[in-house]
Coordinates of C-alpha atoms in Angstrom, one line a residue:
M4 CA -72.4 14.4 101.9
A5 CA -68.7 14.0 101.0
K6 CA -66.7 15.9 98.4
F7 CA -64.7 13.9 95.9
L8 CA -62.0 15.0 93.5
F9 CA -61.1 12.8 90.5
V10 CA -57.6 12.5 88.9
V11 CA -57.9 10.6 85.7
Q12 CA -55.2 9.1 83.4
G13 CA -56.7 10.4 80.1
E14 CA -54.9 8.5 77.5
G15 CA -57.3 5.5 77.4
R16 CA -61.0 5.5 76.9
G17 CA -61.5 3.1 79.8
H18 CA -60.3 5.4 82.6
L19 CA -62.5 8.2 81.3
T20 CA -65.7 6.1 81.2
Q21 CA -64.9 4.7 84.6
A22 CA -64.8 8.3 85.9
I23 CA -68.2 9.0 84.3
S24 CA -69.7 5.9 85.9
L25 CA -68.3 6.6 89.4
Q26 CA -69.5 10.2 89.3
A27 CA -73.1 9.0 88.6
I28 CA -72.8 6.4 91.4
L29 CA -71.6 8.9 93.9
Q30 CA -74.2 11.5 93.0
N31 CA -77.0 8.9 93.3
A32 CA -75.6 8.2 96.8
G33 CA -75.9 11.9 97.8
H34 CA -72.2 12.8 97.3
Q35 CA -70.5 15.4 95.1
V36 CA -67.6 15.4 92.6
V37 CA -66.2 18.9 92.9
A38 CA -63.6 18.6 90.0
V39 CA -62.0 16.3 87.6
L40 CA -58.3 16.6 86.8
V41 CA -57.3 14.8 83.6
G42 CA -53.6 13.9 82.9
K43 CA -52.9 13.8 79.2
S44 CA -50.2 14.1 76.6
T45 CA -50.9 14.0 72.8
R46 CA -54.2 12.0 72.6
E47 CA -57.3 14.1 72.1
I48 CA -59.8 13.8 74.9
P49 CA -63.1 12.5 73.4
S50 CA -65.9 15.0 73.4
F51 CA -68.3 12.5 75.2
F52 CA -66.2 12.9 78.3
Q53 CA -66.6 16.6 78.4
E54 CA -70.3 16.3 77.8
K55 CA -71.0 13.6 80.4
I56 CA -68.9 14.8 83.3
K57 CA -70.9 17.2 85.4
A58 CA -68.0 19.0 87.2
P59 CA -65.2 21.4 86.3
I60 CA -62.6 19.7 84.2
H61 CA -58.9 20.7 84.3
Y62 CA -56.1 19.3 82.2
F63 CA -52.4 18.8 83.0
E64 CA -49.5 17.0 81.3
S65 CA -48.8 13.6 82.6
P66 CA -46.4 10.7 81.6
N67 CA -47.5 8.3 78.9
F68 CA -46.2 5.7 76.4
V69 CA -44.1 6.4 73.3
K70 CA -45.3 4.5 70.2
D71 CA -43.6 3.5 67.0
K72 CA -44.0 5.4 63.7
Q73 CA -46.8 3.1 62.6
N74 CA -48.7 3.9 65.9
K75 CA -48.9 0.2 66.8
S76 CA -46.3 -0.9 69.3
I77 CA -45.3 0.6 72.6
L78 CA -41.5 1.3 72.7
L79 CA -40.5 0.6 76.3
S80 CA -37.0 2.0 76.4
K81 CA -38.0 5.2 74.5
T82 CA -41.0 5.6 76.8
I83 CA -38.7 5.5 79.9
L84 CA -36.2 7.9 78.3
F85 CA -38.9 10.3 77.1
N86 CA -40.6 10.6 80.5
L87 CA -37.3 11.0 82.3
K88 CA -36.5 14.0 80.0
K89 CA -39.9 15.4 80.7
S90 CA -39.6 14.9 84.5
P91 CA -38.8 18.6 85.2
D92 CA -42.1 19.5 83.6
F93 CA -43.9 16.8 85.5
I94 CA -42.5 18.0 88.8
K95 CA -43.9 21.5 88.0
N96 CA -47.2 19.9 87.3
L97 CA -47.3 18.6 90.9
K98 CA -47.6 22.2 92.0
I99 CA -50.7 22.5 89.7
L100 CA -52.2 19.4 91.4
N101 CA -51.4 20.9 94.8
Q102 CA -53.2 24.2 93.9
Y103 CA -56.3 22.3 92.7
Y104 CA -56.4 20.2 95.9
T105 CA -56.1 23.4 97.9
D106 CA -58.8 25.2 96.0
Y107 CA -61.4 22.4 96.0
Q108 CA -60.7 21.0 99.5
P109 CA -62.0 17.5 98.8
D110 CA -62.7 14.9 101.4
V111 CA -61.3 12.1 99.2
I112 CA -59.1 12.1 96.0
I113 CA -59.9 9.2 93.7
N114 CA -57.1 8.4 91.3
F115 CA -57.8 6.5 88.1
Y116 CA -54.3 5.2 87.5
D117 CA -52.6 8.6 86.9
L118 CA -48.9 8.4 87.8
L119 CA -48.5 12.0 89.0
A120 CA -51.3 11.7 91.5
G121 CA -49.3 8.9 93.2
I122 CA -46.0 10.8 93.0
Y123 CA -47.8 13.8 94.5
N124 CA -48.7 11.7 97.6
M125 CA -45.1 10.5 97.8
L126 CA -43.5 14.0 97.7
Y127 CA -46.2 16.2 99.3
K128 CA -47.3 13.6 101.9
S129 CA -50.9 14.7 101.4
K130 CA -53.3 14.3 104.4
I131 CA -56.3 14.0 102.0
P132 CA -57.1 10.2 101.8
M133 CA -56.5 8.8 98.3
V134 CA -58.4 5.9 96.7
V135 CA -57.1 4.3 93.5
V136 CA -59.3 2.5 90.9
G137 CA -58.2 0.2 88.2
H138 CA -58.0 -3.4 86.9
Q139 CA -54.2 -3.1 87.4
Y140 CA -54.6 -3.5 91.1
F141 CA -56.4 -6.9 90.5
L142 CA -53.2 -8.0 88.9
E143 CA -51.4 -7.4 92.2
L144 CA -53.5 -9.9 94.1
P145 CA -52.0 -13.2 95.2
G146 CA -52.9 -16.0 92.8
F147 CA -53.1 -13.9 89.6
E148 CA -51.5 -15.8 86.7
F149 CA -49.2 -13.7 84.5
P150 CA -47.9 -14.4 81.0
E151 CA -44.8 -16.6 81.2
N152 CA -41.2 -15.3 80.6
R153 CA -42.1 -11.6 81.1
K154 CA -40.3 -10.9 84.3
L155 CA -39.1 -7.4 83.3
E156 CA -42.5 -6.2 82.1
R157 CA -44.1 -7.6 85.2
L158 CA -41.6 -5.7 87.4
L159 CA -42.2 -2.5 85.5
L160 CA -46.0 -2.9 85.8
K161 CA -45.6 -3.5 89.5
I162 CA -43.5 -0.4 89.9
N163 CA -45.9 1.7 87.9
S164 CA -48.9 0.5 89.9
S165 CA -47.1 1.0 93.1
L166 CA -46.3 4.6 92.2
T167 CA -49.9 5.4 91.1
S168 CA -51.2 4.0 94.4
W169 CA -48.5 5.5 96.7
G170 CA -50.0 6.1 100.1
A171 CA -53.5 5.0 99.0
K172 CA -55.9 4.2 101.8
L173 CA -58.0 1.9 99.6
K174 CA -57.4 0.1 96.3
L175 CA -60.6 -0.7 94.2
A176 CA -59.4 -3.6 92.0
L177 CA -61.8 -3.8 89.1
S178 CA -62.3 -7.3 87.9
F179 CA -64.0 -9.3 85.1
A180 CA -65.0 -11.9 87.6
P181 CA -64.5 -12.3 91.4
Y182 CA -62.3 -15.3 91.4
L183 CA -59.6 -13.8 93.6
K184 CA -60.1 -12.6 97.2
N185 CA -59.6 -9.2 98.9
Y186 CA -56.1 -8.7 100.2
G187 CA -54.9 -6.0 102.6
N188 CA -56.4 -2.7 101.6
T189 CA -57.3 -4.1 98.1
V190 CA -60.9 -4.8 97.5
V191 CA -62.2 -6.7 94.4
V192 CA -65.1 -4.8 92.8
P193 CA -67.1 -5.3 89.6
P194 CA -66.4 -3.1 86.5
L195 CA -67.5 0.6 86.6
L196 CA -69.9 0.3 83.7
R197 CA -72.2 3.2 83.0
E198 CA -75.9 2.8 83.8
E199 CA -76.8 3.2 80.1
V200 CA -74.7 0.2 79.2
L201 CA -76.5 -2.0 81.7
K202 CA -79.9 -0.9 80.4
L203 CA -79.2 -1.8 76.8
T204 CA -81.0 -4.7 75.3
P205 CA -78.6 -6.7 73.1
E206 CA -79.4 -7.8 69.6
K207 CA -77.3 -9.8 67.1
Q208 CA -77.0 -8.3 63.6
D209 CA -74.7 -9.6 61.0
F210 CA -71.5 -7.6 61.6
I211 CA -68.4 -7.6 63.8
L212 CA -67.5 -4.5 65.8
V213 CA -63.8 -3.5 65.9
Y214 CA -62.1 -1.0 68.2
V215 CA -58.4 -0.3 67.8
N216 CA -56.8 1.9 70.5
N217 CA -53.8 2.5 68.2
D218 CA -54.9 3.5 64.7
G219 CA -51.9 1.9 63.1
Y220 CA -53.6 -1.5 63.5
A221 CA -56.2 -0.3 61.0
E222 CA -53.9 -1.6 58.3
D223 CA -54.0 -5.1 59.8
I224 CA -57.8 -4.9 59.8
I225 CA -57.9 -3.7 56.2
A226 CA -55.5 -6.5 55.1
W227 CA -57.6 -9.2 56.7
H228 CA -60.8 -7.8 55.1
K229 CA -59.3 -7.8 51.6
K230 CA -59.1 -11.6 52.0
N231 CA -62.5 -11.8 53.6
P232 CA -64.7 -9.2 51.9
E233 CA -67.9 -11.0 52.7
T234 CA -67.6 -10.2 56.4
K235 CA -69.0 -6.9 57.5
L236 CA -66.8 -4.9 59.9
E237 CA -67.8 -1.7 61.7
C238 CA -64.6 -0.2 63.1
F239 CA -63.9 2.7 65.5
W240 CA -60.6 4.6 65.8
D241 CA -59.3 8.0 66.9
R242 CA -57.0 8.8 64.0
K243 CA -56.3 12.5 63.9
G244 CA -58.0 14.3 61.0
A245 CA -60.2 11.3 60.2
A246 CA -63.8 12.0 59.0
E247 CA -66.7 11.0 61.1
M248 CA -67.2 8.0 58.9
E249 CA -64.9 6.5 56.2
E250 CA -66.4 3.8 54.0
F251 CA -63.5 1.8 52.6
T252 CA -66.0 -0.7 51.1
Q253 CA -69.6 -1.6 51.6
N254 CA -68.5 -4.1 54.3
L255 CA -65.7 -2.1 55.9
I256 CA -66.5 1.1 57.6
F257 CA -64.4 3.2 60.0
H258 CA -66.0 5.6 62.5
K259 CA -64.3 8.3 64.5
I260 CA -64.8 7.4 68.1
N261 CA -68.2 8.4 69.2
D262 CA -69.6 7.1 72.5
V263 CA -73.3 7.0 71.6
K264 CA -72.6 5.4 68.2
F265 CA -70.1 2.9 69.7
L266 CA -72.5 1.7 72.3
E267 CA -75.3 1.2 69.7
K268 CA -72.9 -0.8 67.6
M269 CA -71.9 -2.8 70.6
R270 CA -75.5 -3.5 71.4
T271 CA -76.2 -4.8 67.9
C272 CA -73.0 -6.5 66.8
K273 CA -72.6 -10.3 66.8
A274 CA -69.0 -10.2 68.2
F275 CA -66.3 -7.7 69.2
V276 CA -62.6 -7.4 68.3
S277 CA -60.5 -5.2 70.6
T278 CA -57.0 -4.2 71.5
A279 CA -57.7 -5.7 75.0
G280 CA -58.7 -2.5 76.8
F281 CA -60.4 -3.5 80.1
E282 CA -63.5 -1.3 79.8
S283 CA -64.6 -2.2 76.3
V284 CA -64.2 -5.9 77.0
C285 CA -66.4 -5.4 80.1
E286 CA -69.1 -3.7 78.0
A287 CA -69.0 -6.6 75.5
M288 CA -69.4 -9.1 78.4
A289 CA -72.3 -7.2 79.9
L290 CA -74.0 -7.4 76.5
T291 CA -73.1 -11.1 76.0
K292 CA -70.9 -10.4 72.9
P293 CA -68.0 -12.8 72.3
V294 CA -64.6 -11.0 72.1
M295 CA -61.3 -11.5 70.4
M296 CA -58.6 -9.6 72.2
R297 CA -55.3 -8.6 70.5
P298 CA -53.1 -6.8 72.9
V299 CA -51.1 -3.8 71.7
D300 CA -47.5 -4.8 71.1
G301 CA -45.3 -3.9 74.0
Q302 CA -48.2 -3.2 76.4
F303 CA -47.8 -6.0 79.0
E304 CA -50.9 -4.8 80.9
Q305 CA -53.1 -5.6 77.9
M306 CA -51.6 -9.0 77.6
C307 CA -52.7 -9.5 81.2
N308 CA -56.2 -8.1 80.5
A309 CA -56.6 -10.5 77.5
M310 CA -55.6 -13.6 79.5
D311 CA -57.7 -12.6 82.5
A312 CA -60.8 -11.9 80.3
Q313 CA -60.3 -15.2 78.5
K314 CA -60.3 -17.0 81.9
A315 CA -63.5 -15.1 82.8
G316 CA -65.2 -16.4 79.7
A317 CA -65.2 -13.2 77.6
G318 CA -63.7 -14.9 74.5
I319 CA -60.3 -15.6 73.0
Y320 CA -56.8 -14.1 73.2
S321 CA -55.0 -13.6 69.9
E322 CA -51.6 -12.4 68.9
D323 CA -52.8 -11.0 65.6
F324 CA -55.9 -9.6 63.9
N325 CA -56.9 -12.8 62.1
I326 CA -60.6 -12.4 62.7
T327 CA -61.2 -15.8 61.3
K328 CA -60.3 -17.1 64.7
L329 CA -63.2 -15.3 66.2
I330 CA -65.6 -16.5 63.5
D331 CA -64.5 -20.1 64.2
Y332 CA -64.9 -19.5 68.0
I333 CA -68.5 -18.3 67.5
Q334 CA -69.4 -21.3 65.4
H335 CA -68.1 -23.6 68.1
N336 CA -69.6 -21.5 71.0
P337 CA -73.0 -20.4 69.7
K338 CA -74.1 -19.4 73.2
I339 CA -71.8 -17.1 75.2
D340 CA -72.7 -17.3 78.9
N341 CA -71.4 -14.0 80.0
T342 CA -73.7 -13.3 82.9
N343 CA -73.7 -9.7 84.2
S344 CA -74.9 -10.5 87.7
W345 CA -71.5 -9.6 89.0
F346 CA -71.6 -6.3 87.1
L347 CA -74.9 -5.3 88.8
Q348 CA -73.2 -5.2 92.2
T349 CA -70.8 -2.3 91.5
A350 CA -72.7 0.6 93.1
T351 CA -73.4 -1.2 96.3
I352 CA -69.9 -2.5 96.9
V353 CA -68.1 0.8 95.8
V354 CA -70.3 3.1 97.9
N355 CA -70.1 0.9 100.9
Q356 CA -66.3 0.9 100.7
L357 CA -65.9 4.6 100.2
E358 CA -68.4 5.6 102.9
K359 CA -66.6 3.2 105.3
L360 CA -63.4 5.0 104.6
I361 CA -64.9 8.4 105.1
F362 CA -67.4 8.0 107.9
V363 CA -66.2 5.0 110.0
K364 CA -63.4 6.0 112.4

């Protein structure tokens, strides 16, 4: 049995659900997750994470994006300046990480794209092997096709991914499909979907599911729906102070993010609209739901996600929330062939890679 400690970038739902999934995989293989350290800033950590993770959870402040007043776009320059000003606090938090590492004595640290965990390796030169997990490492592989004319964003993403993975012994590059090969210490692996997702039996009811990571985009959804009131939309957001359910009209309902309710709506929707987060798109693919992906403004990584998922057959990339595009896509593509055979290989590949790192000398 090996002891694992997770460090999770807690600002996105995807990293949190990946940690839940990997914990279950490791426990089924006879290993133990001794603690989960969650880097966060202002976003509230969903209650489902605290309920599902069966290990002590500790929180610390970690760098994150600065958004505009409408909570839509990522402001790149302000993000850099804000995090530079906060750097003395972040440096202090490295001592907090060090104390947890010392207290729990893990055999392996698994980092779900948290920046401080990588910087810790750089400054403390930790002897505990670190493994990093994320779709971002798939983007580093030779042959990945990036959006054109985005050299600065591509460079900044590369720097960020390099910092999160500093000194990593193994990179698990999550992928919608295995169309690129392993390279160096980077291994292409299927998405870390939870077992309950893969066990769901999909149905097709007459509504479209919408998930907006930044609640400012709700105004765009509402504006589209006013012109198309006959289309039923079931939407999820994490707006602070929002009720569990807000019924704007009979056909436009917003739910506060709730994991159980979200998965049931994913199981029964006819299509899915997303701000191009990796994990939710994978869930839609596993349940054969066509997806329209509208990346958050200023978030280059989500642009890459959307283009990659479109290439893998998930659905369509869009630069706005004109859901009519998705409706037209469904009409011309009545059968979405999103096979989940790749997704079913996750546990075998991941456990083999981790045990090879630990036990094979």
